[in-house]
Amino acid sequence: MPDLSRRDTAARELMDAADADRVALERTYERFRLVNPVVGGWRRIYRRRIRPRVLAGDVRILDIGSGGGDVTRRLARWARRDASRVVVTALDADSRATAWAERQGGPAEVEYRTGTTGELVAAGERFDVVVSNHLLHHLDSVPELLRETEALLDPAGVAVHVDIARSPRAYALFDALTRPFQSTLLSGSFIRADGLTSIRRSYTVAELAELAPPGWAAESTTPCRALLIRRGERG
């Protein structure tokens, strides 16, 4: 068990490397569609946090750091059942992720874009819902992301950033749950190695609460998740 009393900011995930093996990288994106429903809790988050805004009418959703787009596509399917018109933007700074995600097809409501939140802010874009999945621990500055999220969020919107909550329990659970599959389901992907690194790099809920500006709330949820939530001025 590594020392988890503080973030290991020196640790780097294999999939983030510019020269990451392309086959392993794309297998990682593909396997995320199986892993994220188990550990992400997005169905519950959608019902409790996002669906009330979706039910209010037409909705634009932004998924920041969308990777292979599996969470984006699920959000689009759920939202189109609840709203008269839905547009979901999958945004990732890595063109490799965008290219792979686009090849997967999916709901017509999803558009894939390579870029950054700063570029969207500069373009004056606005969204009713802004989300991210397992993005916070990758960042050099969480407050910068939150400021840009606020600039992108409609006054009546909602933002939900979801990540792993660092703890010995989270590390032990992920280690135990993935170990039996490292030579089968997860073989040839970065998921097990990068998952353990992610936990070492991730924040505790208390740490996120300290980083969050006024208007944001840091909460914990199962399994071992940390949420940063903001409701718009009229949300």
mmCIF file of C-alpha atoms in Angstrom:
data_model
loop_
_atom_site.group_PDB
_atom_site.id
_atom_site.type_symbol
_atom_site.label_atom_id
_atom_site.label_comp_id
_atom_site.label_asym_id
_atom_site.label_seq_id
_atom_site.Cartn_x
_atom_site.Cartn_y
_atom_site.Cartn_z
ATOM 1 C CA MET A 1 0.000 0.000 0.000
ATOM 2 C CA PRO A 2 1.528 3.363 -0.990
ATOM 3 C CA ASP A 3 1.476 6.406 1.271
ATOM 4 C CA LEU A 4 -1.900 8.024 0.585
ATOM 5 C CA SER A 5 -1.696 10.732 3.217
ATOM 6 C CA ARG A 6 -1.039 13.268 0.452
ATOM 7 C CA ARG A 7 -1.400 13.463 -3.332
ATOM 8 C CA ASP A 8 1.350 11.905 -5.406
ATOM 9 C CA THR A 9 1.600 14.666 -8.010
ATOM 10 C CA ALA A 10 4.758 13.151 -9.497
ATOM 11 C CA ALA A 11 2.941 9.978 -10.574
ATOM 12 C CA ARG A 12 1.930 9.898 -14.241
ATOM 13 C CA GLU A 13 -0.685 7.764 -15.965
ATOM 14 C CA LEU A 14 0.526 5.692 -18.901
ATOM 15 C CA MET A 15 -2.351 6.730 -21.139
ATOM 16 C CA ASP A 16 -1.406 10.407 -20.817
ATOM 17 C CA ALA A 17 1.996 9.905 -22.435
ATOM 18 C CA ALA A 18 2.345 11.400 -25.910
ATOM 19 C CA ASP A 19 3.987 8.164 -27.066
ATOM 20 C CA ALA A 20 1.513 5.807 -25.373
ATOM 21 C CA ASP A 21 1.039 2.565 -27.274
ATOM 22 C CA ARG A 22 -1.915 3.210 -29.601
ATOM 23 C CA VAL A 23 -3.344 -0.315 -29.369
ATOM 24 C CA ALA A 24 -3.250 -0.286 -25.560
ATOM 25 C CA LEU A 25 -4.666 3.239 -25.463
ATOM 26 C CA GLU A 26 -7.641 2.358 -27.642
ATOM 27 C CA ARG A 27 -8.234 -0.858 -25.722
ATOM 28 C CA THR A 28 -8.324 1.279 -22.581
ATOM 29 C CA TYR A 29 -10.974 3.549 -24.101
ATOM 30 C CA GLU A 30 -12.988 0.475 -25.114
ATOM 31 C CA ARG A 31 -12.791 -1.140 -21.668
ATOM 32 C CA PHE A 32 -13.913 2.073 -19.962
ATOM 33 C CA ARG A 33 -17.433 1.348 -21.189
ATOM 34 C CA LEU A 34 -17.418 -1.696 -18.873
ATOM 35 C CA VAL A 35 -15.557 -0.168 -15.930
ATOM 36 C CA ASN A 36 -17.248 3.236 -15.637
ATOM 37 C CA PRO A 37 -20.795 1.893 -15.082
ATOM 38 C CA VAL A 38 -19.450 -0.151 -12.159
ATOM 39 C CA VAL A 39 -17.411 2.538 -10.414
ATOM 40 C CA GLY A 40 -18.744 5.854 -11.726
ATOM 41 C CA GLY A 41 -22.269 5.992 -10.320
ATOM 42 C CA TRP A 42 -23.426 8.175 -13.214
ATOM 43 C CA ARG A 43 -26.954 6.797 -13.408
ATOM 44 C CA ARG A 44 -27.593 7.894 -9.825
ATOM 45 C CA ILE A 45 -25.863 11.241 -10.434
ATOM 46 C CA TYR A 46 -27.968 11.840 -13.526
ATOM 47 C CA ARG A 47 -31.228 11.125 -11.735
ATOM 48 C CA ARG A 48 -30.450 13.243 -8.688
ATOM 49 C CA ARG A 49 -28.303 16.093 -10.016
ATOM 50 C CA ILE A 50 -28.840 16.462 -13.749
ATOM 51 C CA ARG A 51 -32.318 15.221 -14.644
ATOM 52 C CA PRO A 52 -34.167 18.083 -12.896
ATOM 53 C CA ARG A 53 -32.458 20.557 -15.243
ATOM 54 C CA VAL A 54 -32.991 18.340 -18.278
ATOM 55 C CA LEU A 55 -36.720 18.155 -17.543
ATOM 56 C CA ALA A 56 -36.918 21.954 -17.721
ATOM 57 C CA GLY A 57 -36.697 21.880 -21.532
ATOM 58 C CA ASP A 58 -34.066 22.119 -24.267
ATOM 59 C CA VAL A 59 -30.627 21.377 -22.869
ATOM 60 C CA ARG A 60 -26.969 21.654 -23.874
ATOM 61 C CA ILE A 61 -24.597 19.354 -21.995
ATOM 62 C CA LEU A 62 -20.798 19.594 -21.935
ATOM 63 C CA ASP A 63 -18.633 16.637 -20.893
ATOM 64 C CA ILE A 64 -15.080 17.883 -20.232
ATOM 65 C CA GLY A 65 -12.224 15.417 -20.677
ATOM 66 C CA SER A 66 -14.601 12.943 -22.284
ATOM 67 C CA GLY A 67 -11.971 10.391 -23.304
ATOM 68 C CA GLY A 68 -13.560 7.541 -25.241
ATOM 69 C CA GLY A 69 -16.994 9.103 -24.790
ATOM 70 C CA ASP A 70 -18.756 6.248 -23.004
ATOM 71 C CA VAL A 71 -20.113 8.497 -20.226
ATOM 72 C CA THR A 72 -21.058 11.142 -22.801
ATOM 73 C CA ARG A 73 -23.071 8.675 -24.834
ATOM 74 C CA ARG A 74 -24.925 7.364 -21.785
ATOM 75 C CA LEU A 75 -25.802 10.897 -20.679
ATOM 76 C CA ALA A 76 -27.123 11.639 -24.164
ATOM 77 C CA ARG A 77 -29.350 8.545 -24.168
ATOM 78 C CA TRP A 78 -30.793 9.333 -20.749
ATOM 79 C CA ALA A 79 -31.311 13.022 -21.519
ATOM 80 C CA ARG A 80 -33.050 12.526 -24.852
ATOM 81 C CA ARG A 81 -35.781 10.581 -23.037
ATOM 82 C CA ASP A 82 -36.396 13.552 -20.747
ATOM 83 C CA ALA A 83 -35.900 16.662 -22.903
ATOM 84 C CA SER A 84 -37.474 17.918 -26.114
ATOM 85 C CA ARG A 85 -34.059 18.799 -27.570
ATOM 86 C CA VAL A 86 -30.602 17.695 -26.429
ATOM 87 C CA VAL A 87 -27.117 18.547 -27.672
ATOM 88 C CA VAL A 88 -24.197 16.889 -25.864
ATOM 89 C CA THR A 89 -20.629 18.044 -26.521
ATOM 90 C CA ALA A 90 -17.792 15.619 -25.770
ATOM 91 C CA LEU A 91 -14.688 17.761 -25.263
ATOM 92 C CA ASP A 92 -11.181 16.366 -24.915
ATOM 93 C CA ALA A 93 -7.801 18.046 -25.314
ATOM 94 C CA ASP A 94 -6.319 14.811 -26.713
ATOM 95 C CA SER A 95 -7.080 14.323 -30.400
ATOM 96 C CA ARG A 96 -6.432 10.580 -30.017
ATOM 97 C CA ALA A 97 -9.432 10.314 -27.701
ATOM 98 C CA THR A 98 -11.652 12.379 -29.985
ATOM 99 C CA ALA A 99 -10.731 10.337 -33.065
ATOM 100 C CA TRP A 100 -11.452 7.030 -31.318
ATOM 101 C CA ALA A 101 -14.719 8.269 -29.797
ATOM 102 C CA GLU A 102 -15.997 9.546 -33.138
ATOM 103 C CA ARG A 103 -15.503 6.096 -34.679
ATOM 104 C CA GLN A 104 -17.816 4.561 -32.070
ATOM 105 C CA GLY A 105 -20.898 6.342 -33.392
ATOM 106 C CA GLY A 106 -23.659 6.599 -30.830
ATOM 107 C CA PRO A 107 -26.570 8.981 -30.337
ATOM 108 C CA ALA A 108 -26.977 11.703 -32.944
ATOM 109 C CA GLU A 109 -27.176 14.214 -30.095
ATOM 110 C CA VAL A 110 -23.423 13.837 -29.379
ATOM 111 C CA GLU A 111 -20.801 16.032 -31.039
ATOM 112 C CA TYR A 112 -17.101 15.322 -30.483
ATOM 113 C CA ARG A 113 -14.599 18.165 -30.240
ATOM 114 C CA THR A 114 -10.884 18.427 -29.559
ATOM 115 C CA GLY A 115 -10.096 21.476 -27.460
ATOM 116 C CA THR A 116 -10.056 23.061 -24.021
ATOM 117 C CA THR A 117 -12.552 24.772 -21.783
ATOM 118 C CA GLY A 118 -10.551 27.981 -22.134
ATOM 119 C CA GLU A 119 -11.206 27.933 -25.876
ATOM 120 C CA LEU A 120 -14.940 27.490 -25.298
ATOM 121 C CA VAL A 121 -14.957 30.383 -22.826
ATOM 122 C CA ALA A 122 -13.157 32.600 -25.364
ATOM 123 C CA ALA A 123 -15.779 31.658 -27.956
ATOM 124 C CA GLY A 124 -18.587 32.700 -25.588
ATOM 125 C CA GLU A 125 -20.244 29.280 -25.455
ATOM 126 C CA ARG A 126 -22.771 28.418 -22.721
ATOM 127 C CA PHE A 127 -24.196 25.142 -21.469
ATOM 128 C CA ASP A 128 -27.054 24.097 -19.203
ATOM 129 C CA VAL A 129 -25.133 21.151 -17.732
ATOM 130 C CA VAL A 130 -21.349 20.804 -17.368
ATOM 131 C CA VAL A 131 -19.831 17.529 -16.181
ATOM 132 C CA SER A 132 -16.542 15.676 -16.006
ATOM 133 C CA ASN A 133 -15.597 12.134 -15.057
ATOM 134 C CA HIS A 134 -12.220 11.352 -13.458
ATOM 135 C CA LEU A 135 -10.701 14.581 -14.742
ATOM 136 C CA LEU A 136 -9.808 16.515 -11.588
ATOM 137 C CA HIS A 137 -6.801 14.419 -10.597
ATOM 138 C CA HIS A 138 -5.207 15.022 -14.014
ATOM 139 C CA LEU A 139 -5.204 18.805 -13.627
ATOM 140 C CA ASP A 140 -2.520 21.208 -12.482
ATOM 141 C CA SER A 141 -5.207 23.646 -11.294
ATOM 142 C CA VAL A 142 -8.681 22.573 -10.173
ATOM 143 C CA PRO A 143 -9.690 26.198 -9.362
ATOM 144 C CA GLU A 144 -8.959 27.181 -12.974
ATOM 145 C CA LEU A 145 -11.306 24.481 -14.237
ATOM 146 C CA LEU A 146 -14.002 25.635 -11.812
ATOM 147 C CA ARG A 147 -13.668 29.266 -12.929
ATOM 148 C CA GLU A 148 -13.976 28.215 -16.560
ATOM 149 C CA THR A 149 -16.928 25.990 -15.684
ATOM 150 C CA GLU A 150 -18.677 28.978 -14.111
ATOM 151 C CA ALA A 151 -18.049 31.016 -17.263
ATOM 152 C CA LEU A 152 -19.557 28.253 -19.401
ATOM 153 C CA LEU A 153 -22.551 27.531 -17.168
ATOM 154 C CA ASP A 154 -25.944 29.032 -17.890
ATOM 155 C CA PRO A 155 -27.421 30.967 -14.924
ATOM 156 C CA ALA A 156 -30.002 28.212 -14.441
ATOM 157 C CA GLY A 157 -27.560 25.372 -15.030
ATOM 158 C CA VAL A 158 -25.822 22.724 -12.961
ATOM 159 C CA ALA A 159 -22.221 21.494 -12.934
ATOM 160 C CA VAL A 160 -21.027 18.151 -11.559
ATOM 161 C CA HIS A 161 -17.369 17.122 -11.555
ATOM 162 C CA VAL A 162 -16.872 13.531 -10.374
ATOM 163 C CA ASP A 163 -13.596 11.905 -9.386
ATOM 164 C CA ILE A 164 -12.099 9.230 -7.182
ATOM 165 C CA ALA A 165 -11.748 10.114 -3.506
ATOM 166 C CA ARG A 166 -8.232 9.179 -2.406
ATOM 167 C CA SER A 167 -8.114 6.761 0.514
ATOM 168 C CA PRO A 168 -6.542 3.434 1.498
ATOM 169 C CA ARG A 169 -9.988 1.866 1.077
ATOM 170 C CA ALA A 170 -10.325 3.126 -2.486
ATOM 171 C CA TYR A 171 -6.873 1.814 -3.361
ATOM 172 C CA ALA A 172 -7.461 -1.581 -1.735
ATOM 173 C CA LEU A 173 -10.877 -2.008 -3.366
ATOM 174 C CA PHE A 174 -9.651 -1.135 -6.855
ATOM 175 C CA ASP A 175 -6.630 -3.383 -6.421
ATOM 176 C CA ALA A 176 -8.772 -6.305 -5.257
ATOM 177 C CA LEU A 177 -11.494 -5.863 -7.870
ATOM 178 C CA THR A 178 -9.157 -5.537 -10.854
ATOM 179 C CA ARG A 179 -6.483 -8.080 -9.904
ATOM 180 C CA PRO A 180 -8.518 -11.127 -11.069
ATOM 181 C CA PHE A 181 -9.049 -9.510 -14.494
ATOM 182 C CA GLN A 182 -5.559 -8.204 -15.218
ATOM 183 C CA SER A 183 -4.746 -11.163 -17.483
ATOM 184 C CA THR A 184 -8.204 -11.398 -19.090
ATOM 185 C CA LEU A 185 -10.677 -8.496 -19.393
ATOM 186 C CA LEU A 186 -8.122 -5.773 -18.633
ATOM 187 C CA SER A 187 -5.220 -7.375 -20.460
ATOM 188 C CA GLY A 188 -3.502 -5.112 -22.982
ATOM 189 C CA SER A 189 -5.027 -1.951 -21.495
ATOM 190 C CA PHE A 190 -3.779 0.696 -19.082
ATOM 191 C CA ILE A 191 -6.808 0.446 -16.793
ATOM 192 C CA ARG A 192 -5.358 -1.388 -13.800
ATOM 193 C CA ALA A 193 -2.009 0.429 -13.675
ATOM 194 C CA ASP A 194 -3.520 3.837 -14.401
ATOM 195 C CA GLY A 195 -6.398 3.281 -12.009
ATOM 196 C CA LEU A 196 -4.015 2.733 -9.117
ATOM 197 C CA THR A 197 -1.989 5.768 -10.185
ATOM 198 C CA SER A 198 -5.196 7.826 -10.403
ATOM 199 C CA ILE A 199 -6.021 7.080 -6.784
ATOM 200 C CA ARG A 200 -2.556 8.199 -5.712
ATOM 201 C CA ARG A 201 -3.024 11.470 -7.641
ATOM 202 C CA SER A 202 -6.618 12.109 -6.610
ATOM 203 C CA TYR A 203 -8.003 14.421 -3.928
ATOM 204 C CA THR A 204 -9.906 13.781 -0.735
ATOM 205 C CA VAL A 205 -13.292 15.461 -0.380
ATOM 206 C CA ALA A 206 -11.806 17.769 2.283
ATOM 207 C CA GLU A 207 -9.020 18.827 -0.074
ATOM 208 C CA LEU A 208 -11.517 19.641 -2.829
ATOM 209 C CA ALA A 209 -13.620 21.628 -0.383
ATOM 210 C CA GLU A 210 -10.570 23.767 0.411
ATOM 211 C CA LEU A 211 -9.855 24.366 -3.286
ATOM 212 C CA ALA A 212 -13.433 25.149 -4.281
ATOM 213 C CA PRO A 213 -14.485 28.817 -4.545
ATOM 214 C CA PRO A 214 -17.805 30.079 -3.111
ATOM 215 C CA GLY A 215 -20.826 28.555 -4.792
ATOM 216 C CA TRP A 216 -19.318 25.082 -5.056
ATOM 217 C CA ALA A 217 -20.017 22.148 -2.735
ATOM 218 C CA ALA A 218 -17.741 19.142 -2.221
ATOM 219 C CA GLU A 219 -19.554 15.907 -1.403
ATOM 220 C CA SER A 220 -18.767 12.221 -1.071
ATOM 221 C CA THR A 221 -20.696 9.370 -2.593
ATOM 222 C CA THR A 222 -20.191 5.652 -3.105
ATOM 223 C CA PRO A 223 -18.141 3.883 -4.207
ATOM 224 C CA CYS A 224 -15.278 6.134 -2.997
ATOM 225 C CA ARG A 225 -16.304 9.084 -5.177
ATOM 226 C CA ALA A 226 -15.799 12.810 -4.662
ATOM 227 C CA LEU A 227 -18.178 15.319 -6.244
ATOM 228 C CA LEU A 228 -17.806 19.052 -6.860
ATOM 229 C CA ILE A 229 -21.248 20.516 -7.522
ATOM 230 C CA ARG A 230 -22.460 23.955 -8.532
ATOM 231 C CA ARG A 231 -25.993 25.051 -9.209
ATOM 232 C CA GLY A 232 -26.466 28.162 -11.289
ATOM 233 C CA GLU A 233 -27.745 31.443 -9.897
ATOM 234 C CA ARG A 234 -31.315 30.436 -10.798
ATOM 235 C CA GLY A 235 -30.756 26.687 -10.472
#
